[in-house]
Structures are given as C-alpha cells and as structure tokens.
PDB file of C-alpha atoms and ligand atoms in Angstrom:
ATOM      1  CA  LEU A   1       1.023   5.685 -26.972  1.00 53.00           C
ATOM      2  CA  CYS A   2      -0.958   7.949 -24.750  1.00 54.00           C
ATOM      3  CA  VAL A   3      -2.083   4.960 -22.696  1.00 57.00           C
ATOM      4  CA  ASP A   4       1.465   3.793 -22.414  1.00 62.00           C
ATOM      5  CA  LEU A   5       2.527   7.095 -20.977  1.00 61.00           C
ATOM      6  CA  SER A   6      -0.162   7.333 -18.597  1.00 60.00           C
ATOM      7  CA  LEU A   7       0.279   3.798 -17.443  1.00 66.00           C
ATOM      8  CA  GLN A   8       3.911   4.774 -16.808  1.00 67.00           C
ATOM      9  CA  LEU A   9       3.167   7.806 -14.896  1.00 65.00           C
ATOM     10  CA  PHE A  10       0.583   6.136 -12.744  1.00 62.00           C
ATOM     11  CA  ALA A  11       2.886   3.129 -12.091  1.00 72.00           C
ATOM     12  CA  ILE A  12       5.589   5.495 -10.847  1.00 69.00           C
ATOM     13  CA  PHE A  13       2.900   7.294  -8.671  1.00 63.00           C
ATOM     14  CA  ALA A  14       1.483   4.084  -7.218  1.00 71.00           C
ATOM     15  CA  PHE A  15       4.886   2.698  -6.476  1.00 68.00           C
ATOM     16  CA  ALA A  16       6.142   5.875  -4.927  1.00 63.00           C
ATOM     17  CA  THR A  17       2.850   6.187  -2.556  1.00 64.00           C
ATOM     18  CA  CYS A  18       2.080   2.425  -1.857  1.00 78.00           C
ATOM     19  CA  GLY A  19       5.494   0.762  -2.210  1.00 82.00           C
ATOM     20  CA  GLY A  20       7.306   3.600  -0.456  1.00 80.00           C
ATOM     21  CA  TYR A  21       4.623   4.139   2.312  1.00 86.00           C
ATOM     22  CA  SER A  22       5.720   4.322   5.810  1.00 87.00           C
ATOM     23  CA  GLY A  23       3.573   5.556   8.694  1.00 91.00           C
ATOM     24  CA  GLN A  24       3.362   5.987  12.476  1.00 95.00           C
ATOM     25  CA  LEU A  25       0.842   5.944  15.039  1.00 96.00           C
ATOM     26  CA  ARG A  26       1.036   6.683  18.717  1.00 96.00           C
ATOM     27  CA  VAL A  27      -0.945   5.607  21.721  1.00 96.00           C
ATOM     28  CA  SER A  28      -0.589   6.272  25.450  1.00 96.00           C
ATOM     29  CA  VAL A  29      -0.983   3.895  28.249  1.00 95.00           C
ATOM     30  CA  ASP A  30      -1.612   5.721  31.524  1.00 95.00           C
ATOM     31  CA  CYS A  31      -1.291   3.227  34.300  1.00 93.00           C
ATOM     32  CA  MET A  32      -2.838   3.626  37.711  1.00 91.00           C
ATOM     33  CA  GLU A  33       0.659   3.155  38.954  1.00 88.00           C
ATOM     34  CA  LYS A  34       1.959   6.309  37.290  1.00 89.00           C
ATOM     35  CA  ALA A  35       5.611   5.434  37.196  1.00 90.00           C
ATOM     36  CA  SER A  36       5.091   2.656  34.733  1.00 92.00           C
ATOM     37  CA  SER A  37       3.002   4.703  32.326  1.00 93.00           C
ATOM     38  CA  ASN A  38       4.166   5.468  28.820  1.00 94.00           C
ATOM     39  CA  LEU A  39       2.257   8.357  27.379  1.00 95.00           C
ATOM     40  CA  SER A  40       3.806   8.258  23.954  1.00 95.00           C
ATOM     41  CA  ILE A  41       4.367   4.863  22.417  1.00 96.00           C
ATOM     42  CA  GLY A  42       5.254   5.121  18.779  1.00 96.00           C
ATOM     43  CA  ILE A  43       4.618   2.406  16.411  1.00 97.00           C
ATOM     44  CA  ASP A  44       6.112   2.378  12.858  1.00 96.00           C
ATOM     45  CA  PHE A  45       4.778   0.321   9.999  1.00 95.00           C
ATOM     46  CA  GLY A  46       4.806   0.463   6.153  1.00 93.00           C
ATOM     47  CA  TYR A  47       4.896  -1.314   2.947  1.00 90.00           C
ATOM     48  CA  PRO A  48       4.382  -4.334   2.636  1.00 92.00           C
ATOM     49  CA  PHE A  49       1.906  -4.245   5.734  1.00 95.00           C
ATOM     50  CA  ARG A  50       2.799  -7.462   7.398  1.00 96.00           C
ATOM     51  CA  LEU A  51       1.213  -5.895  10.377  1.00 97.00           C
ATOM     52  CA  HIS A  52       1.460  -9.128  12.438  1.00 97.00           C
ATOM     53  CA  GLN A  53       5.186  -8.826  12.253  1.00 97.00           C
ATOM     54  CA  VAL A  54       5.254  -5.106  13.627  1.00 97.00           C
ATOM     55  CA  ALA A  55       5.881  -5.194  17.378  1.00 96.00           C
ATOM     56  CA  PHE A  56       6.122  -2.482  20.108  1.00 96.00           C
ATOM     57  CA  GLU A  57       6.869  -2.366  23.778  1.00 96.00           C
ATOM     58  CA  ALA A  58       3.931  -1.580  26.125  1.00 95.00           C
ATOM     59  CA  PRO A  59       3.931  -1.287  29.752  1.00 95.00           C
ATOM     60  CA  MET A  60       2.296  -4.047  31.813  1.00 94.00           C
ATOM     61  CA  CYS A  61       1.220  -1.543  34.460  1.00 92.00           C
ATOM     62  CA  GLU A  62       2.800  -3.804  37.307  1.00 90.00           C
ATOM     63  CA  ALA A  63       6.121  -2.763  38.497  1.00 85.00           C
ATOM     64  CA  MET A  64       8.200  -1.386  35.615  1.00 88.00           C
ATOM     65  CA  ARG A  65       7.596  -4.410  33.402  1.00 92.00           C
ATOM     66  CA  ARG A  66       6.985  -4.082  29.794  1.00 94.00           C
ATOM     67  CA  GLU A  67       5.837  -6.623  27.064  1.00 95.00           C
ATOM     68  CA  ARG A  68       5.900  -6.958  23.374  1.00 96.00           C
ATOM     69  CA  VAL A  69       2.673  -6.489  21.626  1.00 97.00           C
ATOM     70  CA  PHE A  70       2.109  -7.191  17.822  1.00 97.00           C
ATOM     71  CA  LEU A  71      -0.239  -5.408  15.499  1.00 97.00           C
ATOM     72  CA  ALA A  72      -2.947  -7.711  13.742  1.00 96.00           C
ATOM     73  CA  GLY A  73      -3.210  -8.677  10.134  1.00 96.00           C
ATOM     74  CA  ASP A  74      -1.094  -9.435   7.081  1.00 97.00           C
ATOM     75  CA  TYR A  75      -2.012  -7.388   3.965  1.00 95.00           C
ATOM     76  CA  SER A  76       1.260  -8.054   2.143  1.00 95.00           C
ATOM     77  CA  SER A  77      -0.330 -10.106  -0.667  1.00 96.00           C
ATOM     78  CA  SER A  78      -2.567  -7.314  -1.897  1.00 93.00           C
ATOM     79  CA  ALA A  79       0.177  -4.611  -1.346  1.00 93.00           C
ATOM     80  CA  GLU A  80       2.830  -6.595  -3.319  1.00 93.00           C
ATOM     81  CA  PHE A  81       0.516  -7.508  -6.022  1.00 93.00           C
ATOM     82  CA  PHE A  82      -0.425  -3.991  -6.539  1.00 90.00           C
ATOM     83  CA  VAL A  83       3.099  -2.900  -6.657  1.00 90.00           C
ATOM     84  CA  THR A  84       4.167  -5.845  -8.812  1.00 91.00           C
ATOM     85  CA  ILE A  85       1.540  -4.924 -11.440  1.00 89.00           C
ATOM     86  CA  ALA A  86       2.610  -1.306 -11.343  1.00 86.00           C
ATOM     87  CA  VAL A  87       6.231  -2.428 -11.817  1.00 85.00           C
ATOM     88  CA  PHE A  88       5.434  -4.757 -14.710  1.00 86.00           C
ATOM     89  CA  SER A  89       3.168  -2.220 -16.439  1.00 82.00           C
ATOM     90  CA  PHE A  90       5.727   0.338 -16.093  1.00 81.00           C
ATOM     91  CA  LEU A  91       8.384  -1.863 -17.742  1.00 84.00           C
ATOM     92  CA  TYR A  92       5.975  -2.866 -20.376  1.00 83.00           C
ATOM     93  CA  SER A  93       4.988   0.712 -21.230  1.00 79.00           C
ATOM     94  CA  LEU A  94       8.672   1.699 -21.263  1.00 79.00           C
ATOM     95  CA  VAL A  95       9.570  -1.079 -23.747  1.00 83.00           C
ATOM     96  CA  ALA A  96       6.380  -0.365 -25.814  1.00 78.00           C
ATOM     97  CA  THR A  97       7.151   3.329 -26.000  1.00 77.00           C
ATOM     98  CA  VAL A  98      10.698   2.889 -26.985  1.00 82.00           C
ATOM     99  CA  ALA A  99       9.780   0.182 -29.531  1.00 79.00           C
ATOM    100  CA  TYR A 100       7.077   2.483 -31.002  1.00 76.00           C
ATOM    101  CA  ILE A 101       9.523   5.367 -31.276  1.00 80.00           C
ATOM    102  CA  PHE A 102      12.535   3.482 -32.767  1.00 82.00           C
ATOM    103  CA  PHE A 103      10.677   0.851 -35.021  1.00 77.00           C
ATOM    104  CA  LEU A 104       7.717   2.798 -36.091  1.00 73.00           C
ATOM    105  CA  ASN A 105       8.174   1.722 -39.726  1.00 72.00           C
ATOM    106  CA  LYS A 106       8.497  -1.933 -38.807  1.00 71.00           C
ATOM    107  CA  TYR A 107       5.500  -1.561 -36.534  1.00 64.00           C
ATOM    108  CA  ARG A 108       3.451  -0.360 -39.516  1.00 68.00           C
ATOM    109  CA  GLU A 109       4.574  -3.259 -41.709  1.00 73.00           C
ATOM    110  CA  ASN A 110       3.749  -5.823 -39.189  1.00 70.00           C
ATOM    111  CA  SER A 111      -0.127  -6.239 -39.239  1.00 72.00           C
ATOM    112  CA  GLN A 112       0.091  -8.482 -36.076  1.00 76.00           C
ATOM    113  CA  ARG A 113       1.771  -5.948 -33.786  1.00 72.00           C
ATOM    114  CA  PRO A 114      -1.033  -3.656 -33.155  1.00 74.00           C
ATOM    115  CA  LEU A 115      -3.187  -6.611 -32.170  1.00 81.00           C
ATOM    116  CA  ILE A 116      -0.599  -7.911 -29.753  1.00 79.00           C
ATOM    117  CA  ASP A 117      -0.251  -4.602 -28.331  1.00 76.00           C
ATOM    118  CA  PHE A 118      -3.915  -4.235 -27.959  1.00 80.00           C
ATOM    119  CA  VAL A 119      -4.191  -7.580 -26.217  1.00 85.00           C
ATOM    120  CA  VAL A 120      -1.333  -6.895 -23.799  1.00 83.00           C
ATOM    121  CA  THR A 121      -2.768  -3.416 -22.962  1.00 79.00           C
ATOM    122  CA  VAL A 122      -6.125  -4.884 -22.197  1.00 83.00           C
ATOM    123  CA  VAL A 123      -4.585  -7.582 -19.974  1.00 86.00           C
ATOM    124  CA  PHE A 124      -2.542  -5.010 -18.120  1.00 83.00           C
ATOM    125  CA  SER A 125      -5.558  -2.760 -17.723  1.00 80.00           C
ATOM    126  CA  PHE A 126      -7.569  -5.557 -16.373  1.00 86.00           C
ATOM    127  CA  MET A 127      -4.755  -6.585 -13.961  1.00 87.00           C
ATOM    128  CA  TRP A 128      -4.601  -3.012 -12.846  1.00 82.00           C
ATOM    129  CA  LEU A 129      -8.260  -3.005 -12.016  1.00 84.00           C
ATOM    130  CA  VAL A 130      -8.042  -6.326 -10.147  1.00 90.00           C
ATOM    131  CA  SER A 131      -5.014  -5.316  -8.312  1.00 89.00           C
ATOM    132  CA  SER A 132      -6.001  -1.900  -7.461  1.00 85.00           C
ATOM    133  CA  SER A 133      -9.438  -3.042  -6.195  1.00 88.00           C
ATOM    134  CA  ALA A 134      -7.721  -5.732  -4.101  1.00 91.00           C
ATOM    135  CA  TRP A 135      -5.412  -2.947  -2.684  1.00 87.00           C
ATOM    136  CA  ALA A 136      -8.482  -0.642  -1.965  1.00 87.00           C
ATOM    137  CA  LYS A 137     -10.018  -3.280   0.194  1.00 92.00           C
ATOM    138  CA  ALA A 138      -6.812  -4.087   1.978  1.00 93.00           C
ATOM    139  CA  LEU A 139      -6.175  -0.396   2.588  1.00 89.00           C
ATOM    140  CA  SER A 140      -9.391  -0.026   4.329  1.00 91.00           C
ATOM    141  CA  ASP A 141      -8.570  -2.911   6.592  1.00 95.00           C
ATOM    142  CA  VAL A 142      -5.000  -1.689   7.244  1.00 94.00           C
ATOM    143  CA  LYS A 143      -6.599   1.736   8.384  1.00 93.00           C
ATOM    144  CA  VAL A 144      -8.804   0.037  10.737  1.00 95.00           C
ATOM    145  CA  ALA A 145      -5.909  -2.206  12.042  1.00 96.00           C
ATOM    146  CA  THR A 146      -3.618   0.788  12.444  1.00 95.00           C
ATOM    147  CA  ASP A 147      -6.289   3.059  13.992  1.00 96.00           C
ATOM    148  CA  PRO A 148      -4.877   3.933  17.570  1.00 95.00           C
ATOM    149  CA  ASP A 149      -8.193   3.162  18.996  1.00 95.00           C
ATOM    150  CA  GLU A 150      -8.115  -0.358  17.720  1.00 95.00           C
ATOM    151  CA  VAL A 151      -4.441  -0.833  18.656  1.00 96.00           C
ATOM    152  CA  GLN A 152      -5.210   0.040  22.318  1.00 95.00           C
ATOM    153  CA  LEU A 153      -7.472  -2.993  22.438  1.00 94.00           C
ATOM    154  CA  LEU A 154      -4.366  -5.177  21.686  1.00 95.00           C
ATOM    155  CA  ILE A 155      -2.674  -3.953  24.824  1.00 95.00           C
ATOM    156  CA  PRO A 156      -3.298  -6.315  27.682  1.00 95.00           C
ATOM    157  CA  ALA A 157      -2.884  -3.494  30.308  1.00 93.00           C
ATOM    158  CA  CYS A 158      -5.707  -1.598  28.568  1.00 94.00           C
ATOM    159  CA  LYS A 159      -8.225  -4.335  29.368  1.00 93.00           C
ATOM    160  CA  ASP A 160      -8.064  -3.285  33.065  1.00 92.00           C
ATOM    161  CA  PRO A 161     -10.271  -0.359  33.487  1.00 91.00           C
ATOM    162  CA  THR A 162      -8.089   1.160  36.298  1.00 92.00           C
ATOM    163  CA  ASN A 163      -5.499   1.968  33.543  1.00 93.00           C
ATOM    164  CA  ARG A 164      -6.449   4.659  31.042  1.00 94.00           C
ATOM    165  CA  CYS A 165      -5.237   4.200  27.355  1.00 95.00           C
ATOM    166  CA  GLY A 166      -5.574   6.857  24.632  1.00 94.00           C
ATOM    167  CA  SER A 167      -4.761   7.685  20.945  1.00 94.00           C
ATOM    168  CA  VAL A 168      -2.062  10.284  20.503  1.00 93.00           C
ATOM    169  CA  LEU A 169      -1.659  10.299  16.722  1.00 90.00           C
ATOM    170  CA  GLY A 170      -3.028   8.290  13.766  1.00 91.00           C
ATOM    171  CA  PRO A 171      -1.234   7.581  10.699  1.00 91.00           C
ATOM    172  CA  ARG A 172      -1.377   9.830   7.740  1.00 87.00           C
ATOM    173  CA  TRP A 173      -3.110   8.373   4.655  1.00 81.00           C
ATOM    174  CA  SER A 174      -3.271  11.084   1.999  1.00 73.00           C
ATOM    175  CA  GLY A 175      -0.691   9.666  -0.251  1.00 62.00           C
ATOM    176  CA  LEU A 176      -2.214   6.092  -0.179  1.00 62.00           C
ATOM    177  CA  ASN A 177      -5.761   7.338  -0.896  1.00 59.00           C
ATOM    178  CA  THR A 178      -4.662   9.189  -4.106  1.00 62.00           C
ATOM    179  CA  SER A 179      -2.551   5.993  -5.146  1.00 57.00           C
ATOM    180  CA  VAL A 180      -5.657   3.916  -5.150  1.00 57.00           C
ATOM    181  CA  VAL A 181      -7.769   6.555  -6.838  1.00 60.00           C
ATOM    182  CA  LYS A 182      -5.212   7.191  -9.567  1.00 64.00           C
ATOM    183  CA  ALA A 183      -4.612   3.491 -10.225  1.00 63.00           C
ATOM    184  CA  GLN A 184      -8.217   3.013 -10.883  1.00 58.00           C
ATOM    185  CA  ILE A 185      -8.614   6.164 -12.988  1.00 61.00           C
ATOM    186  CA  SER A 186      -5.754   4.955 -15.128  1.00 63.00           C
ATOM    187  CA  SER A 187      -7.001   1.332 -15.369  1.00 59.00           C
ATOM    188  CA  ILE A 188     -10.494   2.527 -16.504  1.00 52.00           C
ATOM    189  CA  GLY A 189      -8.801   4.982 -18.799  1.00 56.00           C
ATOM    190  CA  GLY A 190      -6.680   2.221 -20.253  1.00 55.00           C
ATOM    191  CA  LEU A 191      -9.701   0.057 -20.945  1.00 48.00           C
ATOM    192  CA  CYS A 192     -11.704   2.820 -22.488  1.00 45.00           C
ATOM    193  CA  VAL A 193      -8.939   3.576 -24.787  1.00 50.00           C
ATOM    194  CA  SER A 194      -8.545  -0.042 -25.657  1.00 47.00           C
ATOM    195  CA  PHE A 195     -11.978  -0.690 -26.666  1.00 38.00           C
TER     196      PHE A 195
HETATM  197  C1  LIG B 201       7.802   4.738  25.764  1.00 97.28           C
HETATM  198  O1  LIG B 201       7.931   3.944  24.533  1.00 97.28           O
HETATM  199  C2  LIG B 201       8.827   4.405  23.591  1.00 97.28           C
HETATM  200  C3  LIG B 201       8.755   3.504  22.412  1.00 97.28           C
HETATM  201  O2  LIG B 201       7.757   3.887  21.611  1.00 97.28           O
HETATM  202  C4  LIG B 201      10.300   4.363  24.255  1.00 97.28           C
HETATM  203  O3  LIG B 201      11.249   4.836  23.258  1.00 97.28           O
HETATM  204  C5  LIG B 201      10.273   5.094  25.466  1.00 97.28           C
HETATM  205  O4  LIG B 201      11.547   4.893  26.103  1.00 97.28           O
HETATM  206  C6  LIG B 201       9.156   4.682  26.507  1.00 97.28           C
HETATM  207  N1  LIG B 201       9.174   5.620  27.623  1.00 97.28           N
HETATM  208  C7  LIG B 201       9.126   5.204  28.776  1.00 97.28           C
HETATM  209  C8  LIG B 201       9.029   6.144  29.936  1.00 97.28           C
HETATM  210  O5  LIG B 201       9.017   4.009  29.078  1.00 97.28           O
END
C-alpha cells in the first residue's frame, strides 16, 4: 500500500513537472547594421519537446529582413514515454489502493491476488526505471539544444563575425531536475519493497 501511494505521489509530481513544463530562452542578434538588430528574441518551448518544430524569427542583418529558424532535435518519444508510464502507474496505484481498501476481505481470501499485485508492481517499477533513465538522457540533450549559446549557432546571421550574437536568458530547469530524481528514487524504492 505504501508503494502504491508513493507511486501515486511521484506520478503526479512527474506529470506536473515534465508533462506541464514550458520554458523560454532569449538570444540577441546585434547586427552591424544596427537598425535590423533584435536584442531580445524570445523562444518558447515545452512538453513534448519536439524542438525541431519550435520556430522563431531572427533578423537576417540585411535590410530589415527576417527569417524563420527552427531549434534542433525531437525528444518527444522519451518525454511522452515517461509521462505515459507516470499516468498508467498513477491509474494502477489508484485502482489498487481503492481495491485494497474496499475488498480487503476478498483480497485475503484470494491467494493469487498478492502474487498478481507483486508482479504488476515489479513491472511498473521496472518501467519507471527504464522511462526515467530514458528521460534523464533526453533531458540532458534538451538542455544542450536549448542553451542560448547553442541556439545562436543555428542563426545564419550569427555565422558572420561582423554581427554579434549573445545569450540573454537560459531556460529554468529546477522543476525538471527534481522530476527525474524523484522518479528514480520512487522506482528504486518500488523495487526494493517488492523484493
Ligand atoms: C524581436 O523579436 C521578438 C520575438 O521574439 C519580436 O516580438 C519583436 O518584435 C522583435 N523586435 C524587433 C525590433 O524586431
């Protein structure tokens, strides 16, 4: 029961921090031709981290022309896998908790129930471990891909050394870091209690 409740809490937490994440970064493009500069270009992104679909307008540093630039990478499979496992373990733990409370007598009579429960919990804990590890790896790649210093390299005008590009603001990651850590703690906790 304790495992169920902790899975539930961590699932809510993971969903709230990964599934609900949205962040922003800002870069500046300071053209030699000052009038066409944009010193604060905001780029918003979030779950499910399909960064290759996130576009922003950057000055071309010639006349007043602008062009669309896309971020690089698609991390949606790991992010969606992580959130899906969180949602399913949440639903499972909810059903298991309700069943445990309301059908405690039947639970005791049926000798196979605890075994099924045990197997399902082990499977979920394993999925947690796999999905949170995959997400941890994807998250470190997302951090690189959304680092304003890296994003500057994608802007064609920044390749010309006469224009100066800079980072204004990087995305905040505090919530996402804790989601990975907590998911891993809970999966390890789940496995330990299961065995
Ligand atoms: C700079 O870019 C932002 C988009 O991030 C846009 O809203 C703003 O109008 C641009 N400023 C100039 C001076 O082009």
